[in-house]
Tab-separated table of C-alpha atoms and ligand atoms in Angstrom:
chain	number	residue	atom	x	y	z
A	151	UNK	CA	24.503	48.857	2.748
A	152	UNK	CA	21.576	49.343	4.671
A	153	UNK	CA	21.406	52.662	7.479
A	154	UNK	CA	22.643	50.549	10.163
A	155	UNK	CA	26.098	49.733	8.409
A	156	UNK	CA	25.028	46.024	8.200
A	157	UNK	CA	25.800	44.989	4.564
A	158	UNK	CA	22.509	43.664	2.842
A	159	UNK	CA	23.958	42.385	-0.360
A	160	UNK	CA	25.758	39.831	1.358
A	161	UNK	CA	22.808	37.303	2.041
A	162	UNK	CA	19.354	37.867	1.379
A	163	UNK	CA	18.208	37.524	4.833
A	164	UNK	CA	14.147	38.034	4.524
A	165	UNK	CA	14.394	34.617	2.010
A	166	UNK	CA	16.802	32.409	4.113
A	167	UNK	CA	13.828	33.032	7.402
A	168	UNK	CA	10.940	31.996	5.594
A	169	UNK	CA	13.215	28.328	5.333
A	170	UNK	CA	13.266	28.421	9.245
A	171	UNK	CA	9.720	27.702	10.407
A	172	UNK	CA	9.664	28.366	14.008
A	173	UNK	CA	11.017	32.048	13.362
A	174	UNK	CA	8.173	33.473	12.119
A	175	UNK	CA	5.952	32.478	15.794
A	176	UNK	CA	5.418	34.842	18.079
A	177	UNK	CA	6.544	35.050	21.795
A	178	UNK	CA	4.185	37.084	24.425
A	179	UNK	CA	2.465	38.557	21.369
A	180	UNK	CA	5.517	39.940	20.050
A	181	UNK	CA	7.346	38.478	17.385
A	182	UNK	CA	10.494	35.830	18.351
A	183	UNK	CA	13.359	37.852	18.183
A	184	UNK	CA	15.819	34.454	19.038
A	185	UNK	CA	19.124	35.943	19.839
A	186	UNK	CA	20.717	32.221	21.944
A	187	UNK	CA	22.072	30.865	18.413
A	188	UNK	CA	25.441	29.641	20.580
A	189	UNK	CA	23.299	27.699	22.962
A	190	UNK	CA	21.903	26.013	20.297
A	191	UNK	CA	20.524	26.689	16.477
A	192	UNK	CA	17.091	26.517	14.570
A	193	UNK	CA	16.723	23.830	11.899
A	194	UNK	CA	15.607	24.790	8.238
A	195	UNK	CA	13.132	22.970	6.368
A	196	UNK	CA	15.713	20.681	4.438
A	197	UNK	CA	16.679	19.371	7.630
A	198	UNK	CA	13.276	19.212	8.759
A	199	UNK	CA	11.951	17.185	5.568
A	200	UNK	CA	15.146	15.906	5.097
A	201	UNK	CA	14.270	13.815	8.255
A	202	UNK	CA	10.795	13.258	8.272
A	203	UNK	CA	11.563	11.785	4.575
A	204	UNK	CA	14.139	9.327	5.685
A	205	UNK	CA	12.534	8.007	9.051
A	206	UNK	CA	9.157	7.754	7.017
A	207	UNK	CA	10.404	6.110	3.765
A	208	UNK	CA	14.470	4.810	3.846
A	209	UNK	CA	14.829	4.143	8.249
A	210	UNK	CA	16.814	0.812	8.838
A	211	UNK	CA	19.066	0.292	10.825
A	212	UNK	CA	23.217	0.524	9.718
A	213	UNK	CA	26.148	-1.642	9.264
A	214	UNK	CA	24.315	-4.993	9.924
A	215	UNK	CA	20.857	-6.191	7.707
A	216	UNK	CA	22.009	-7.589	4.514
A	217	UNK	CA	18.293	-6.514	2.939
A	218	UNK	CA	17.563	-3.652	0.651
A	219	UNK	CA	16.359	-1.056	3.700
A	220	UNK	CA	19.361	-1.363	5.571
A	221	UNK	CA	21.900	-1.610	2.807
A	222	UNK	CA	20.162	2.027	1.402
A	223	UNK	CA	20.289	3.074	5.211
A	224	UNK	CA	24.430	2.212	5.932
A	225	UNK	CA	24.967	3.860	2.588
A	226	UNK	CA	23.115	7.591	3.655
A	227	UNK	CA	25.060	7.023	7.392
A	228	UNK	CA	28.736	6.992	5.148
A	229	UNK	CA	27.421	9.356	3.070
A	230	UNK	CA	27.327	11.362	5.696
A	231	UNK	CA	30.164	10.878	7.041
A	232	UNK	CA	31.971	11.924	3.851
A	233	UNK	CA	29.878	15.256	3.516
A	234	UNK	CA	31.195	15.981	7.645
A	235	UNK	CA	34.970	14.865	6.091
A	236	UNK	CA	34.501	17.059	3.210
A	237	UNK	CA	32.903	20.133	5.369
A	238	UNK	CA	35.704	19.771	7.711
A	239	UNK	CA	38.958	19.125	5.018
A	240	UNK	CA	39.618	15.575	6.748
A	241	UNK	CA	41.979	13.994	4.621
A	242	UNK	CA	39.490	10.285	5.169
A	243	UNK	CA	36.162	9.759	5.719
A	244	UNK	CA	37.136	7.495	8.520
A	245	UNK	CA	38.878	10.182	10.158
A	246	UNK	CA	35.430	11.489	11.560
A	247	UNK	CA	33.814	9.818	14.850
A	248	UNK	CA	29.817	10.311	15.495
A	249	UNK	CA	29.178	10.985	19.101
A	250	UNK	CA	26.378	12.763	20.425
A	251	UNK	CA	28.305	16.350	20.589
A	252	UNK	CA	31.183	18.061	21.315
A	253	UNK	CA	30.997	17.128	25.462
A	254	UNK	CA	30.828	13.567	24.214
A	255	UNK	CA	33.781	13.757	22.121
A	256	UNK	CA	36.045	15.389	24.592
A	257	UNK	CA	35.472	12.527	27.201
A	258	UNK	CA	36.209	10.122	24.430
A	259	UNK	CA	39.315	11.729	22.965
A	260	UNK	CA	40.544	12.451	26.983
A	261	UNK	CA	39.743	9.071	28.431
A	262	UNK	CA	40.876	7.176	25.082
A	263	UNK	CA	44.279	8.937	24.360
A	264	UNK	CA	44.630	9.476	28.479
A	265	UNK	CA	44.284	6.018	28.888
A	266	UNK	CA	47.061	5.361	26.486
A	267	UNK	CA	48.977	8.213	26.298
A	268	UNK	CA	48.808	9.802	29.596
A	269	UNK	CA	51.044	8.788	32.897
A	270	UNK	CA	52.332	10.488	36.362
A	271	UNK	CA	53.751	13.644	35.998
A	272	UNK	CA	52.642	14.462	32.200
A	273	UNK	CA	50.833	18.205	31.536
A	274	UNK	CA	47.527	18.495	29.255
A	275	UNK	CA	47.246	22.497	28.949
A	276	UNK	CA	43.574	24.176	28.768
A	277	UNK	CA	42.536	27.687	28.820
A	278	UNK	CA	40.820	30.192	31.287
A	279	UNK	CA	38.342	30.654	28.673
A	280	UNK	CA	37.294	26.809	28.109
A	281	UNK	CA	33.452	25.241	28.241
A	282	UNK	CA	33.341	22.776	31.334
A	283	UNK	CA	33.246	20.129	28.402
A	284	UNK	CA	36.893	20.878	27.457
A	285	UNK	CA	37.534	21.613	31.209
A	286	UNK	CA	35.970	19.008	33.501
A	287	UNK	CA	36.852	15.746	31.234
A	288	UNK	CA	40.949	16.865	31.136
A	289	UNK	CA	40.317	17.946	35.309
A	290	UNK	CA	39.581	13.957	35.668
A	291	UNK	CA	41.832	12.421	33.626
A	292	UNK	CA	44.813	14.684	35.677
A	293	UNK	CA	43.394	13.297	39.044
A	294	UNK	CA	42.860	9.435	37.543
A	295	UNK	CA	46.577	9.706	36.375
A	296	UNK	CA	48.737	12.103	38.545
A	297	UNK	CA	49.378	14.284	36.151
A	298	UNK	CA	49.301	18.033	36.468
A	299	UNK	CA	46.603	20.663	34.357
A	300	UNK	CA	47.825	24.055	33.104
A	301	UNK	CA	45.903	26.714	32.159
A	302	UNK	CA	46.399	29.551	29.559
A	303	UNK	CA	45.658	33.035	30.696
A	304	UNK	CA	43.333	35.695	28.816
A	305	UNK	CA	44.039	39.154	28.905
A	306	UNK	CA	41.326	41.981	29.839
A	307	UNK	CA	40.194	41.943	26.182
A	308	UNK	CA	39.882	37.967	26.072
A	309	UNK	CA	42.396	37.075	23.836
A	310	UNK	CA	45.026	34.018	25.115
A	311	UNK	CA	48.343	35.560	26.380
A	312	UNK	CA	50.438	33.516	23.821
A	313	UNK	CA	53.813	34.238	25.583
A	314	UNK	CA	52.544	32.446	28.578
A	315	UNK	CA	51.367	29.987	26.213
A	316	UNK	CA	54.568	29.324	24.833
A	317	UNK	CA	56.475	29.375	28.703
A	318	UNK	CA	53.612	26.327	29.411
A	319	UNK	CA	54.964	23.813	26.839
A	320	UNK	CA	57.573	21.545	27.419
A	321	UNK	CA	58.496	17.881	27.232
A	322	UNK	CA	55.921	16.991	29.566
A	323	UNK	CA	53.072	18.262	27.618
A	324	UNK	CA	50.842	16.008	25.895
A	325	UNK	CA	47.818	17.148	25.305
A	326	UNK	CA	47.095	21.031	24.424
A	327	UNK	CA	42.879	21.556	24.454
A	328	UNK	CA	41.640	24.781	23.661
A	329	UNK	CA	38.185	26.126	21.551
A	330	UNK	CA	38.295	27.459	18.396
A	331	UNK	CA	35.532	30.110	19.335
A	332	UNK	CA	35.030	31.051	23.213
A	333	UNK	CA	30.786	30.181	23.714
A	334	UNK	CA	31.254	32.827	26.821
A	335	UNK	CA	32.881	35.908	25.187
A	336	UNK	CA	32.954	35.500	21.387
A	337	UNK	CA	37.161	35.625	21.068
A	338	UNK	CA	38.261	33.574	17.921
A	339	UNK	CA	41.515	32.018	19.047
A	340	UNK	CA	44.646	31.044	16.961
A	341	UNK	CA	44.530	27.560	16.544
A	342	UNK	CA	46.951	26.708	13.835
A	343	UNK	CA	49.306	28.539	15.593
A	344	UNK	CA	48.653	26.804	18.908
A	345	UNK	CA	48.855	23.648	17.121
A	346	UNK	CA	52.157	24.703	15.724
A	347	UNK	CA	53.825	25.413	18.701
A	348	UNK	CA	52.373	22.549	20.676
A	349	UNK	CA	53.346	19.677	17.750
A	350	UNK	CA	56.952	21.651	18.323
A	351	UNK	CA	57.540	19.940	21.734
A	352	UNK	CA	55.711	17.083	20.330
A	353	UNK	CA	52.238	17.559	22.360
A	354	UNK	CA	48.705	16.386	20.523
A	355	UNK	CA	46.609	19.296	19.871
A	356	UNK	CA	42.453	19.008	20.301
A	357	UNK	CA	40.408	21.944	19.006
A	358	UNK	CA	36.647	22.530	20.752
A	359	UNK	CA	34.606	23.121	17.960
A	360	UNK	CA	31.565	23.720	19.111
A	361	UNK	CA	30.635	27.374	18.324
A	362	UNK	CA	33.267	27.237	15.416
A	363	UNK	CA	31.223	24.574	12.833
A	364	UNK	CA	28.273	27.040	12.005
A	365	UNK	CA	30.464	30.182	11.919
A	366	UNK	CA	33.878	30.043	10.097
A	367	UNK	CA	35.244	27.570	6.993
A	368	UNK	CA	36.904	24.944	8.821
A	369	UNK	CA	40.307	23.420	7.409
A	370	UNK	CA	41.296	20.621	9.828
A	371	UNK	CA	44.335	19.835	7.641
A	372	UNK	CA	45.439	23.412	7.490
A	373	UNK	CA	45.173	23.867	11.432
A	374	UNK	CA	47.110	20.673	11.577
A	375	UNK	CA	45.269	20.030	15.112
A	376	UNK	CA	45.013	15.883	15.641
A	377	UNK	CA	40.962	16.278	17.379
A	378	UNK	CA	38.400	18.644	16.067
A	379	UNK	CA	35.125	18.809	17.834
A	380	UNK	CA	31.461	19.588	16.798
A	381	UNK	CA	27.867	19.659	17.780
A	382	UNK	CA	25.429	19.305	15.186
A	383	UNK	CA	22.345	20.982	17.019
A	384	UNK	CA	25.102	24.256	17.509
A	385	UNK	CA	25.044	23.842	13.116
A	386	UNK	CA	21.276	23.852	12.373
A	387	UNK	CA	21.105	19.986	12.442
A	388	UNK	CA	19.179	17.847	15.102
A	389	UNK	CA	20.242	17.471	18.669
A	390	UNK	CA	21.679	14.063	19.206
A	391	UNK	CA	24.719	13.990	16.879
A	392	UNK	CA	27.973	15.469	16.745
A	393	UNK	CA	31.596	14.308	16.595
A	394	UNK	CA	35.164	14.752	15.744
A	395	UNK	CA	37.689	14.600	13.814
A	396	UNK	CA	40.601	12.866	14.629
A	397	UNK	CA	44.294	12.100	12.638
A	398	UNK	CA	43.947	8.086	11.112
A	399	UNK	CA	47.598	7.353	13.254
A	400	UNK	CA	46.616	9.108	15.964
A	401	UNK	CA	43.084	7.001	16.365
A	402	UNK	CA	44.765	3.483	15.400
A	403	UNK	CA	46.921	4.431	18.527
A	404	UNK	CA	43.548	4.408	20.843
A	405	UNK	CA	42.123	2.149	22.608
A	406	UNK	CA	37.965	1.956	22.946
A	407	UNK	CA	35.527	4.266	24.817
A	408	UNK	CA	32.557	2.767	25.329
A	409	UNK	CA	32.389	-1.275	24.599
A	410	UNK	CA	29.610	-3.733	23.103
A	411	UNK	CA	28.290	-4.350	20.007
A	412	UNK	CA	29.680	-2.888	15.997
A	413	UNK	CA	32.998	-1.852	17.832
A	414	UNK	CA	34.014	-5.496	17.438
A	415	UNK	CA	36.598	-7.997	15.026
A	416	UNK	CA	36.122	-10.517	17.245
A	417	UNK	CA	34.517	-12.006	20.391
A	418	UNK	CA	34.851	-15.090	22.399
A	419	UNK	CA	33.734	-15.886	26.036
A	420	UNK	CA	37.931	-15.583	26.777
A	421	UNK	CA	38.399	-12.296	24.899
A	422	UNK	CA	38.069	-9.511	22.507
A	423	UNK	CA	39.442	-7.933	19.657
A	424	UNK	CA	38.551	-4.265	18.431
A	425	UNK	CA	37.870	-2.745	14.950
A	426	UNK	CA	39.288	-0.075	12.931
A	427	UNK	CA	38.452	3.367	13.781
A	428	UNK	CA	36.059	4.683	13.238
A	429	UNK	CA	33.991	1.855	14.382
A	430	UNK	CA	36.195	1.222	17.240
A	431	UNK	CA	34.671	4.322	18.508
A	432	UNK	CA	30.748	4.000	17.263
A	433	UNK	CA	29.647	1.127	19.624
A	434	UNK	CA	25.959	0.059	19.670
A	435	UNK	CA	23.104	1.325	17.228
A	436	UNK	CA	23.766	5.355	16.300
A	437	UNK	CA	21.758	7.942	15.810
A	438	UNK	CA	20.692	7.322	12.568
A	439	UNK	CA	18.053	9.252	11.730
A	440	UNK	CA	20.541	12.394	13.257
A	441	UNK	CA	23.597	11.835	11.431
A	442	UNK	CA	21.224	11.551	7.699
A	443	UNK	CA	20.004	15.096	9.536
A	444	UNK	CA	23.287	16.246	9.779
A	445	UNK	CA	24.144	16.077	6.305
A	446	UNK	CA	21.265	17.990	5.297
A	447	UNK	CA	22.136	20.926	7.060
A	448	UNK	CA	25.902	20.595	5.989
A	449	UNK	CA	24.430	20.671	2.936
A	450	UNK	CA	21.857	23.791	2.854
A	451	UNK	CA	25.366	25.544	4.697
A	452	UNK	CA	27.189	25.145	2.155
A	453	UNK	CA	24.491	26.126	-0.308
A	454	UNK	CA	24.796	29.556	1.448
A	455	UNK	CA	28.307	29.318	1.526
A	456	UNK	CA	30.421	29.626	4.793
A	457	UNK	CA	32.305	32.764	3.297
A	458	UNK	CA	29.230	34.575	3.481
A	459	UNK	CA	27.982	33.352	6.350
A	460	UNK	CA	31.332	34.878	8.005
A	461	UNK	CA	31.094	38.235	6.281
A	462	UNK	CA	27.777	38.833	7.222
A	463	UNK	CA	27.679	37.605	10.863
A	464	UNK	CA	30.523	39.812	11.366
A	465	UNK	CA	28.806	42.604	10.055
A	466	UNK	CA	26.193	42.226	12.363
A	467	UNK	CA	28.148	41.928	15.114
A	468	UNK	CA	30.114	45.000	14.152
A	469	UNK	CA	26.783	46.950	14.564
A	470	UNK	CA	25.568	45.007	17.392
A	471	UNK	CA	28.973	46.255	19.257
A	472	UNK	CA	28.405	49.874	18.344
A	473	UNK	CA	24.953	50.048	19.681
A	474	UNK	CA	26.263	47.898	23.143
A	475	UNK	CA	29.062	50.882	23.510
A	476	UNK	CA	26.662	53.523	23.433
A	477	UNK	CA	24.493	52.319	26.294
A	478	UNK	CA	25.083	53.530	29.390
A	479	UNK	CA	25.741	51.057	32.255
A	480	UNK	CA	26.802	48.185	29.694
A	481	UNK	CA	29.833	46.853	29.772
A	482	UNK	CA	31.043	43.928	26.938
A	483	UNK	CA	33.231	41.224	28.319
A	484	UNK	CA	35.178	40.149	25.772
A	485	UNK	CA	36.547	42.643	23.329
A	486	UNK	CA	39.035	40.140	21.308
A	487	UNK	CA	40.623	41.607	18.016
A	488	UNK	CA	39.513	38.831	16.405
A	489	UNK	CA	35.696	37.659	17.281
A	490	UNK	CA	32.787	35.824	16.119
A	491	UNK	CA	29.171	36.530	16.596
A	492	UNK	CA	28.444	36.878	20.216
A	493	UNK	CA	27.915	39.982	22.379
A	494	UNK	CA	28.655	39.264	26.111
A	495	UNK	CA	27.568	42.173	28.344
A	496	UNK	CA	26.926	42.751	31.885
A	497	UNK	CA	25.368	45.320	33.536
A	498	UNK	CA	25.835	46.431	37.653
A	499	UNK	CA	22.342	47.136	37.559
A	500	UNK	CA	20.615	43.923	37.415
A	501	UNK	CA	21.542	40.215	37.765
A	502	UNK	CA	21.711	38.282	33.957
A	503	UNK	CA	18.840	35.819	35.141
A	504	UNK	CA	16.443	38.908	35.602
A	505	UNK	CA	17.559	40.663	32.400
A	506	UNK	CA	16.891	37.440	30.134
A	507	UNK	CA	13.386	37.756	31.811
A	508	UNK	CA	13.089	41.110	31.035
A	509	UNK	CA	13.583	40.409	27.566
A	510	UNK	CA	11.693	37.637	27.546
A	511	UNK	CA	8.611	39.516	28.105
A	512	UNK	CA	9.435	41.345	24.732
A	513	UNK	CA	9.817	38.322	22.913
A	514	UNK	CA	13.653	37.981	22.859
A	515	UNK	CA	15.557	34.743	23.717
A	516	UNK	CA	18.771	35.475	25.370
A	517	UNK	CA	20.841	33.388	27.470
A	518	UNK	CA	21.958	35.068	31.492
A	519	UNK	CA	24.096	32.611	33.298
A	520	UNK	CA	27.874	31.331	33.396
A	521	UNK	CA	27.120	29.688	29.921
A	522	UNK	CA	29.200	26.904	31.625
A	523	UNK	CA	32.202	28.816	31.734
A	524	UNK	CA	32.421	29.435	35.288
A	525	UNK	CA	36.292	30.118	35.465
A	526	UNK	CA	36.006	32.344	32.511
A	527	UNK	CA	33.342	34.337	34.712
A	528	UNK	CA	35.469	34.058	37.688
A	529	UNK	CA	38.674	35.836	35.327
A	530	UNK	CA	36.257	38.862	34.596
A	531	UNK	CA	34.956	39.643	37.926
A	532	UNK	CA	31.347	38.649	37.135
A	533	UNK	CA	28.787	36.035	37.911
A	534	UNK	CA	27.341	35.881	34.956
A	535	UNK	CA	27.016	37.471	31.748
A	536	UNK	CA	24.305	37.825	29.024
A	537	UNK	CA	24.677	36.593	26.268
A	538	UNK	CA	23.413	37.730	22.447
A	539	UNK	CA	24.325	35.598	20.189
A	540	UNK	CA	23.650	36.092	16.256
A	541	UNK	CA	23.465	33.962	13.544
A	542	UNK	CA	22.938	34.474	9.806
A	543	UNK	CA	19.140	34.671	10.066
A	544	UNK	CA	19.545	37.365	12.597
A	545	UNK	CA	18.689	40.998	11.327
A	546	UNK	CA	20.264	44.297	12.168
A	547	UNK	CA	16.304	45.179	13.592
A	548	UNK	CA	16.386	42.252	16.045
A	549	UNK	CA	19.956	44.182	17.439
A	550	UNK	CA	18.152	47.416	17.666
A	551	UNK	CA	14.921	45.995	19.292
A	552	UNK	CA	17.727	44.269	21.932
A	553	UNK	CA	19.177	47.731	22.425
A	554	UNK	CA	15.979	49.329	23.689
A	555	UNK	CA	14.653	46.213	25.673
A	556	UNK	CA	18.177	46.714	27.570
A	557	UNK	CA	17.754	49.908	28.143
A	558	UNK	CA	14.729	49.595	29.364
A	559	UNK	CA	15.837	47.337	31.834
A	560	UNK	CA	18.489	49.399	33.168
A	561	UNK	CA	15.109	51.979	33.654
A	562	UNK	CA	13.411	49.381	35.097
A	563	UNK	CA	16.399	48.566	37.660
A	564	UNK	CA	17.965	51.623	38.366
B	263	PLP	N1	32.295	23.634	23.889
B	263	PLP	C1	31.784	24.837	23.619
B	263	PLP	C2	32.704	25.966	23.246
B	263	PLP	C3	30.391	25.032	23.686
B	263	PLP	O1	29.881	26.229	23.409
B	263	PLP	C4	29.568	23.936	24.037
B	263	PLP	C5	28.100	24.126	24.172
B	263	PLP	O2	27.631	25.209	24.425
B	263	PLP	C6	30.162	22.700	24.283
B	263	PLP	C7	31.533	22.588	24.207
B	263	PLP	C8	29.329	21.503	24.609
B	263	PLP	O3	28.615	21.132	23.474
B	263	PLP	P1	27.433	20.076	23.551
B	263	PLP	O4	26.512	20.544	24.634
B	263	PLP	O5	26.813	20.143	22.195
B	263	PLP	O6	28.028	18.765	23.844
């Protein structure tokens, strides 16, 4: 245990940097102290290689060429997809969908299923601490089909009121959509029990797992949920790709997203016929070069192990909350019981968009803004927040260095 509390025998932090290139540049002369990890993550050098080796020796395209490039490049794609089903504890590889992220996913899942599940006077339940991508997509589908959005309240700490939860469900409910991991305020909700209570009036249940992926073992089966969302660029793989996870029955039940080519059994001028899932819901060329990314980092994750990943995230975030309480004129929104690695303060001093460039100017990314959670802002009085966000290359330093650029901003404002 190192003098900050932070446990250093979990992960041997100095080693795992030196396999993420772009932390060891400098920012305004000072060294990049990159504290936005739930905006979006840094990719280690097995990604990195892992890429530049496949687009500059085994590239091809998928699922069509019957020649040797191809066939090697189709195989890596499903290979991939079994590594996500095996990260994940899918139950079949064909149980995962590539999109291009978690907003992608949620329009597919709430169009698809909306289209075929969804009529007049039927509830899809959300919370007040939602991204817009689990907010906006379910908003449209309730206006498309006349039926009628709910929301689940947060108390002052950030935590879902369950009771209210519970008084929400009912017959009508079809569709309960909540994040595993709030991207605005850190709070780490119960989804297996949400899912539990939701399959008991016989709703679907889709999990946001966006900020979840990178942070926490996921065990799809174990939650029970039917949809599971990720991003890969949020899970130290490329931008481009992400997915979800959906139940086999539940999927066979949908009809297409997007149409056109490799979604196909058949086409004629008069008509068409659709394949299987996943396919059904992978139409035109994917990003291939991102998904054989994606794998690589699921990979060098699991080389580090998830467990420990957890353990020592939350220690940081532990001492990164201590040093927050101490300063004057900071207040954290979101104090959850149970939370993941993000520190959401505000301070009456100075607008987030000027303290981000404050800290800017001593090399330290951190994101100011609604972090598209508007009505999550809206709950806690605020227009914004900032936002620290920590992942397992972050050090206990970086937190302190934060601590006095704050501070000195609430100098600088006051
Ligand atoms: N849901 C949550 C909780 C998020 O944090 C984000 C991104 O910040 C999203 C959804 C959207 O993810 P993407 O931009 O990768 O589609």
């Amino acid at each position: 245990m190192s003098n900050t509390g932070v446990a250093d025998n979990i992960l041997d932090v100095e080693k795992i940097r030196k396999d993420f290139p772009i932390l060891s540049q400098s920012v305004r002369g000072k060294p990049l102290i990159y504290l936005d990890n739930a905006a979006t993550t840094h990719k280690p050098n097995a990604v990195i290689e892992r890429v530049r080796k496949f687009d500059a020796e085994e590239y091809g395209t998928v699922r069509r060429g019957a020649y040797k490039l191809s066939e090697n490049a189709t195989q890596l794609y499903e290979d991939a997809r079994q590594k996500v089903a095996d990260f994940m504890g899918a139950e079949k590889k064909g149980e995962i969908v590539f999109t291009s992220g978690t907003t992608q996913a949620i329009n597919l899942v709430a169009y698809s299923f909306g289209k075929r599940f969804v009529n007049e006077g039927d509830e899809i339940i959300i919370s007040n601490i939602e991204h817009h991508a689990n907010t906006v997509p379910w908003q449209v589908l309730c206006e498309e089909r006349g039926a009628k959005l709910k929301v689940i309240p947060v108390n002052d700490d950030g935590e879902l009121v369950m009771e209210e939860y519970e008084k929400l469900l009912s017959s009508k409910t079809r569709m309960v959509a909540v994040n595993h991991i709030s991207n605005a305020l850190g709070t780490i909700n119960p989804v297996k029990e949400i899912t539990e209570k939701a399959h008991a009036v016989g709703a679907k249940v889709l999990i946001d797992g966006a900020q979840s992926s990178a942070h926490t073992k996921m065990d799809v089966q174990d939650i029970g949920c039917d949809f599971y969302t990720f991003s890969g660029h949020k899970m130290y793989a490329p931008s481009g790709i992400g997915g979800v996870y959906g139940k086999m029955d539940v999927w066979e039940e949908m009809p297409p997203y997007v149409t056109g080519g490799d979604m196909i059994m058949q086409v004629t001028l008069e008509k068409s016929t659709y394949a299987k899932p996943p396919a059904r819901f992978e139409a035109g060329t994917p990003p291939i070069t991102q998904v054989i990314g994606l794998g690589a980092a699921i990979d060098y994750l699991e080389g580090i192990g998830l467990d420990k990943i957890a353990d020592y995230e939350n220690s940081l975030l532990e001492y990164g909350t201590r040093l927050f309480k101490e300063i004057e004129g900071v207040r954290i929104i979101g104090n959850a019981r149970h939370k993941a690695s993000i520190i959401s303060f505000y301070m009456d001093a100075a607008h987030p968009h000027d303290v981000v460039t404050l800290l800017d100017q001593d090399g330290i990314s951190c994101r100011g803004g609604h972090h598209c959670a508007q009505p999550t802002m809206i709950r806690y009085g605020v227009p914004a927040t900032t936002r620290a966000s920590m992942a397992f290359y972050n050090k206990p330093e970086e937190l302190d260095a934060l601590a006095e650029s704050v501070k000195k901003c609430i100098r600088f404002f006051s």
